[in-house]
Tab-separated table of C-alpha atoms in Angstrom:
chain	number	residue	atom	x	y	z
M	3	MET	CA	112.947	-98.675	78.285
M	4	LYS	CA	111.483	-101.818	76.830
M	5	HIS	CA	108.056	-100.019	76.778
M	6	LEU	CA	109.932	-97.328	74.748
M	7	ILE	CA	110.971	-99.684	72.638
M	8	ARG	CA	108.294	-101.334	72.191
M	9	ALA	CA	105.996	-98.332	71.159
M	10	GLY	CA	108.664	-96.817	68.841
M	11	ALA	CA	108.357	-100.453	67.049
M	12	TRP	CA	104.724	-100.285	66.909
M	13	MET	CA	104.962	-96.596	65.572
M	14	LEU	CA	107.476	-97.715	62.301
M	15	VAL	CA	104.883	-100.673	61.929
M	16	PHE	CA	101.896	-98.359	61.848
M	17	ALA	CA	104.311	-95.849	59.544
M	18	MET	CA	105.251	-98.647	57.332
M	19	LEU	CA	101.694	-100.040	56.796
M	20	LEU	CA	100.109	-95.986	56.275
M	21	SER	CA	102.806	-95.974	53.596
M	22	LEU	CA	101.533	-99.008	52.072
M	23	PHE	CA	98.540	-97.681	52.181
M	24	VAL	CA	98.912	-94.479	50.694
M	25	MET	CA	101.355	-96.381	47.873
M	26	SER	CA	98.498	-98.489	47.024
M	27	ALA	CA	95.608	-95.827	46.798
M	28	GLN	CA	98.012	-93.593	44.863
M	29	ALA	CA	99.021	-96.126	42.244
M	30	SER	CA	95.703	-98.168	42.055
M	31	ASP	CA	94.848	-96.140	38.633
M	32	VAL	CA	98.558	-97.130	37.265
M	33	MET	CA	98.846	-99.996	34.941
M	34	ASP	CA	100.522	-103.081	36.012
M	35	MET	CA	104.236	-102.576	35.205
M	36	GLU	CA	104.505	-105.819	33.480
M	37	ASP	CA	101.442	-105.456	31.297
M	38	MET	CA	103.333	-101.793	30.521
M	39	LYS	CA	106.136	-102.949	29.897
M	40	GLN	CA	104.417	-105.625	26.987
M	41	LEU	CA	102.506	-102.744	25.564
M	42	LEU	CA	105.507	-100.426	25.000
M	43	ASN	CA	107.712	-103.046	23.435
M	44	SER	CA	104.645	-104.400	21.358
M	45	VAL	CA	104.460	-100.384	19.687
M	46	LYS	CA	106.412	-100.268	16.644
M	47	LEU	CA	108.798	-97.144	16.762
M	48	HIS	CA	109.384	-94.232	14.415
M	49	PRO	CA	112.261	-92.350	15.922
M	50	GLN	CA	111.326	-88.091	15.602
M	51	PRO	CA	114.258	-86.095	16.144
M	52	THR	CA	113.900	-82.635	16.716
M	53	GLY	CA	115.775	-81.256	14.164
M	54	TYR	CA	117.512	-79.032	16.287
M	55	PRO	CA	121.394	-80.550	16.355
M	56	GLU	CA	121.924	-78.954	20.088
M	57	LEU	CA	118.747	-81.140	21.342
M	58	ASP	CA	119.630	-83.877	19.457
M	59	ALA	CA	122.715	-84.530	20.422
M	60	ILE	CA	121.850	-84.137	24.721
M	61	LEU	CA	118.816	-86.768	23.547
M	62	GLU	CA	120.995	-89.470	21.910
M	63	ASP	CA	123.739	-89.267	24.426
M	64	LEU	CA	121.281	-89.680	27.026
M	65	LEU	CA	119.930	-92.713	24.927
M	66	LYS	CA	123.224	-94.179	24.124
M	67	PRO	CA	123.568	-96.787	27.184
M	68	TYR	CA	120.222	-98.311	26.086
M	69	ARG	CA	120.767	-98.913	22.320
M	70	GLY	CA	119.958	-102.201	21.898
M	71	LYS	CA	117.120	-102.352	25.084
M	72	ASP	CA	113.629	-103.246	24.438
M	73	THR	CA	111.536	-99.562	24.279
M	74	TYR	CA	110.149	-100.267	28.040
M	75	THR	CA	113.571	-99.637	29.000
M	76	LYS	CA	114.254	-96.837	26.911
M	77	VAL	CA	110.723	-94.784	27.840
M	78	LYS	CA	111.660	-95.971	31.604
M	79	ALA	CA	114.871	-94.540	31.551
M	80	MET	CA	113.969	-91.529	30.105
M	81	TYR	CA	110.986	-91.216	32.831
M	82	ASP	CA	113.379	-91.867	35.469
M	83	TRP	CA	116.160	-88.914	34.099
M	84	CYS	CA	113.202	-86.686	34.211
M	85	ILE	CA	112.109	-87.377	38.057
M	86	LEU	CA	115.814	-87.734	39.054
M	87	ASN	CA	117.186	-84.267	37.158
M	88	ILE	CA	115.167	-82.096	37.062
M	89	ASN	CA	114.294	-79.473	39.950
M	90	PHE	CA	111.078	-77.781	40.520
M	91	ASP	CA	111.863	-74.229	39.685
M	92	TRP	CA	109.542	-71.172	38.466
M	93	GLU	CA	113.080	-69.572	37.537
M	94	PRO	CA	112.283	-69.584	33.729
M	95	TYR	CA	109.336	-67.729	34.573
M	96	THR	CA	108.378	-64.242	34.899
M	97	TYR	CA	106.290	-62.712	37.043
M	98	PRO	CA	103.579	-63.347	38.185
M	99	HIS	CA	103.746	-67.421	38.961
M	100	THR	CA	100.797	-68.161	39.139
M	101	ALA	CA	98.989	-70.781	36.707
M	102	PRO	CA	98.232	-71.608	33.992
M	103	ALA	CA	101.442	-69.890	32.909
M	104	TYR	CA	101.954	-70.959	29.692
M	105	ASP	CA	103.195	-67.688	27.788
M	106	ARG	CA	105.233	-66.431	30.677
M	107	PHE	CA	108.193	-68.957	30.089
M	108	GLY	CA	111.137	-66.311	29.406
M	109	VAL	CA	114.195	-67.715	28.151
M	110	ASP	CA	115.042	-68.473	24.660
M	111	CYS	CA	117.469	-70.789	24.498
M	112	GLU	CA	118.095	-69.743	20.481
M	113	LEU	CA	118.531	-73.122	18.854
M	114	THR	CA	119.020	-73.783	15.800
M	115	TYR	CA	117.507	-76.012	13.428
M	116	ASP	CA	119.144	-77.748	10.875
M	117	CYS	CA	116.063	-80.256	8.685
M	118	GLU	CA	115.980	-77.350	5.760
M	119	GLY	CA	112.695	-78.389	3.673
M	120	HIS	CA	111.066	-79.599	6.308
M	121	GLU	CA	108.757	-78.055	8.755
M	122	PRO	CA	109.348	-78.744	12.661
M	123	ALA	CA	107.494	-81.349	14.114
M	124	LEU	CA	106.501	-79.939	17.111
M	125	PRO	CA	106.216	-76.386	18.079
M	126	TYR	CA	109.329	-74.141	18.960
M	127	ASP	CA	108.495	-73.534	22.200
M	128	THR	CA	108.275	-77.406	23.271
M	129	TYR	CA	111.755	-77.976	22.086
M	130	ASN	CA	112.750	-74.479	23.629
M	131	ARG	CA	111.620	-75.608	27.247
M	132	SER	CA	113.061	-79.155	26.674
M	133	TYR	CA	116.625	-77.753	26.085
M	134	TYR	CA	116.295	-75.615	29.009
M	135	CYS	CA	115.071	-78.585	31.269
M	136	LEU	CA	118.047	-80.392	29.698
M	137	THR	CA	120.742	-78.290	30.793
M	138	GLU	CA	119.548	-75.917	33.563
M	139	ARG	CA	117.488	-78.975	35.241
M	140	LYS	CA	114.799	-76.728	36.506
M	141	GLY	CA	110.884	-75.825	35.264
M	142	VAL	CA	107.708	-76.604	36.052
M	143	CYS	CA	104.981	-79.360	35.737
M	144	TYR	CA	104.618	-78.272	32.284
M	145	ASP	CA	108.225	-78.305	31.437
M	146	PHE	CA	108.574	-81.957	32.618
M	147	ALA	CA	105.502	-82.967	30.332
M	148	ASN	CA	107.108	-81.079	27.438
M	149	LEU	CA	110.663	-82.727	27.774
M	150	PHE	CA	109.131	-86.065	28.578
M	151	ALA	CA	107.125	-85.710	25.440
M	152	VAL	CA	110.489	-85.154	23.277
M	153	MET	CA	111.763	-87.882	24.588
M	154	ALA	CA	109.298	-90.144	23.416
M	155	ARG	CA	108.986	-89.319	20.201
M	156	TYR	CA	112.799	-89.226	19.574
M	157	ILE	CA	112.425	-92.915	20.667
M	158	GLY	CA	109.780	-93.291	18.287
M	159	ILE	CA	105.964	-92.881	19.637
M	160	ASP	CA	103.413	-90.075	19.376
M	161	SER	CA	103.046	-88.209	22.441
M	162	TYR	CA	101.087	-84.899	23.293
M	163	VAL	CA	101.175	-82.277	25.833
M	164	HIS	CA	98.061	-82.068	27.985
M	165	THR	CA	96.665	-79.354	30.575
M	166	GLY	CA	94.248	-78.620	32.851
M	167	ILE	CA	92.984	-79.458	36.491
M	168	PHE	CA	94.799	-82.002	38.699
M	169	THR	CA	93.077	-83.167	41.809
M	170	PHE	CA	96.131	-83.704	44.125
M	171	GLU	CA	96.782	-86.798	46.152
M	172	GLU	CA	96.268	-86.326	49.751
M	173	GLY	CA	99.031	-83.962	51.574
M	174	TYR	CA	99.519	-81.545	48.708
M	175	GLY	CA	96.195	-79.857	48.772
M	176	THR	CA	93.240	-80.185	46.918
M	177	TRP	CA	93.219	-79.510	43.412
M	178	GLY	CA	95.206	-77.209	40.557
M	179	HIS	CA	96.267	-76.423	37.308
M	180	HIS	CA	98.738	-78.879	35.514
M	181	GLY	CA	100.348	-80.036	32.699
M	182	TRP	CA	101.436	-84.365	31.567
M	183	THR	CA	102.386	-85.842	28.933
M	184	LEU	CA	99.865	-88.779	26.728
M	185	LEU	CA	101.757	-91.308	25.037
M	186	ASP	CA	99.670	-92.664	22.000
M	187	LEU	CA	100.227	-96.886	22.698
M	188	GLY	CA	98.684	-99.050	20.098
M	189	GLY	CA	95.879	-95.974	19.704
M	190	GLU	CA	95.167	-95.767	22.839
M	191	LEU	CA	96.517	-92.484	25.195
M	192	TYR	CA	98.148	-93.086	28.300
M	193	VAL	CA	99.214	-90.622	30.931
M	194	PHE	CA	102.705	-90.290	31.234
M	195	ASP	CA	103.216	-87.627	34.407
M	196	PRO	CA	107.105	-87.525	35.875
M	197	GLN	CA	106.409	-84.508	37.978
M	198	ARG	CA	103.720	-85.844	40.121
M	199	ASP	CA	106.291	-88.820	40.438
M	200	TYR	CA	108.843	-86.486	41.244
M	201	ARG	CA	106.903	-85.237	43.902
M	202	LEU	CA	105.736	-88.742	45.596
M	203	CYS	CA	109.399	-89.604	45.602
M	204	ALA	CA	110.228	-86.271	47.721
M	205	ASN	CA	111.303	-84.532	44.795
M	206	GLY	CA	113.418	-87.080	43.365
M	207	THR	CA	115.511	-88.061	46.430
M	208	GLU	CA	113.840	-91.142	47.152
M	209	PRO	CA	113.023	-94.516	45.291
M	210	ILE	CA	110.404	-93.707	42.425
M	211	LEU	CA	106.637	-95.087	42.949
M	212	TYR	CA	105.646	-95.057	39.511
M	213	CYS	CA	102.388	-94.006	40.635
M	214	TYR	CA	101.993	-92.126	36.944
M	215	PHE	CA	103.764	-94.539	34.326
M	216	GLY	CA	100.896	-95.191	32.707
M	217	LEU	CA	97.644	-94.231	33.649
M	218	THR	CA	94.547	-95.959	32.451
M	219	ASP	CA	92.188	-94.439	34.811
M	220	THR	CA	92.734	-90.684	34.759
M	221	TRP	CA	90.041	-89.200	36.887
M	222	ARG	CA	92.697	-87.458	38.718
M	223	TYR	CA	92.942	-85.027	35.642
M	224	SER	CA	90.307	-82.840	34.084
M	225	PRO	CA	92.055	-81.520	30.546
M	226	GLU	CA	91.428	-78.322	28.827
M	227	THR	CA	89.421	-79.877	26.251
M	228	GLU	CA	89.278	-77.105	23.370
M	229	ILE	CA	93.118	-75.817	24.926
M	230	ASN	CA	94.753	-79.584	24.385
M	231	GLU	CA	93.308	-80.019	21.247
M	232	ALA	CA	94.216	-76.897	19.800
M	233	ARG	CA	97.497	-77.897	20.981
M	234	ASP	CA	97.922	-81.297	19.553
M	235	ALA	CA	97.136	-80.274	16.029
M	236	THR	CA	100.553	-78.533	16.499
M	237	PHE	CA	102.033	-81.661	17.021
M	238	ARG	CA	102.969	-83.584	13.900
M	239	SER	CA	102.478	-87.775	14.353
M	240	VAL	CA	105.884	-89.709	13.771
M	241	PHE	CA	104.444	-91.477	11.575
M	242	THR	CA	104.647	-88.507	8.913
M	243	MET	CA	107.869	-88.549	8.186
M	244	PRO	CA	109.960	-91.831	8.403
M	245	ARG	CA	113.158	-91.674	9.995
M	246	SER	CA	115.321	-92.243	6.782
M	247	GLU	CA	113.526	-89.059	5.072
M	248	MET	CA	114.549	-87.188	8.318
M	249	ALA	CA	117.831	-88.840	8.502
M	250	ALA	CA	118.557	-87.184	4.338
M	251	ALA	CA	117.349	-83.860	5.276
M	252	TYR	CA	119.298	-83.756	8.107
M	253	LYS	CA	123.025	-84.203	8.124
M	254	GLN	CA	123.721	-84.504	11.636
M	255	PHE	CA	121.504	-86.913	12.401
M	256	ALA	CA	121.960	-88.938	9.483
M	257	ALA	CA	125.524	-89.586	11.459
M	258	LEU	CA	124.169	-90.974	14.257
M	259	PRO	CA	123.572	-94.502	15.365
M	260	ALA	CA	120.167	-96.301	15.265
M	261	ILE	CA	118.679	-96.080	18.878
M	262	ALA	CA	114.946	-97.680	17.925
């Protein structure tokens, strides 16, 4: 019995050391959380509502508990929400379910734009996917990325959605097509990838490791440069339309309390 207990103890120690090694290897490229906190809190916010009342109402409700908190707390809370509340699922896509599948999202949530005189800041597809994720709580990597980009812009940070080839972590295969979010922090782009952190915490059932919360070295990502540049051009900066101007144009948003 003592031998079994001793063997079990060694196996537990080995498993813990292996876990720490894997965490270290996976997190080696992520920015230190304290440094990221300082960076996020240094960004001047320009909140960008979507102009779709049903979507803005949900985003406002999610951020309500964090009103008065710093930017880092808000961004981290939305990142956590994506990981803990969205399940990876191809259901909204038409067959075949093979990547890339940007053009096979098969659900139109029929959102109603209510900001007369101003064009939407982002393509309808981005808002449509985000609303679906928020209400149905399912989607694939590209949908995680779109939703987090919309959340970041609602807080007031420029964000973009990029796609390309991703080199998987050990145990998840070799490589595959992927979508992720970029946040513009002080003129530099940082990768935020809630879908990968979702996978690394057993699909949102274990503590989040934050291995993809602000990457400065993106060696795992091989972007589709031409496609991404074309997509970026359809995302209007948060700086191009001040919140006050949006509020004046969008009567529903004018009644919402400030979140910045």
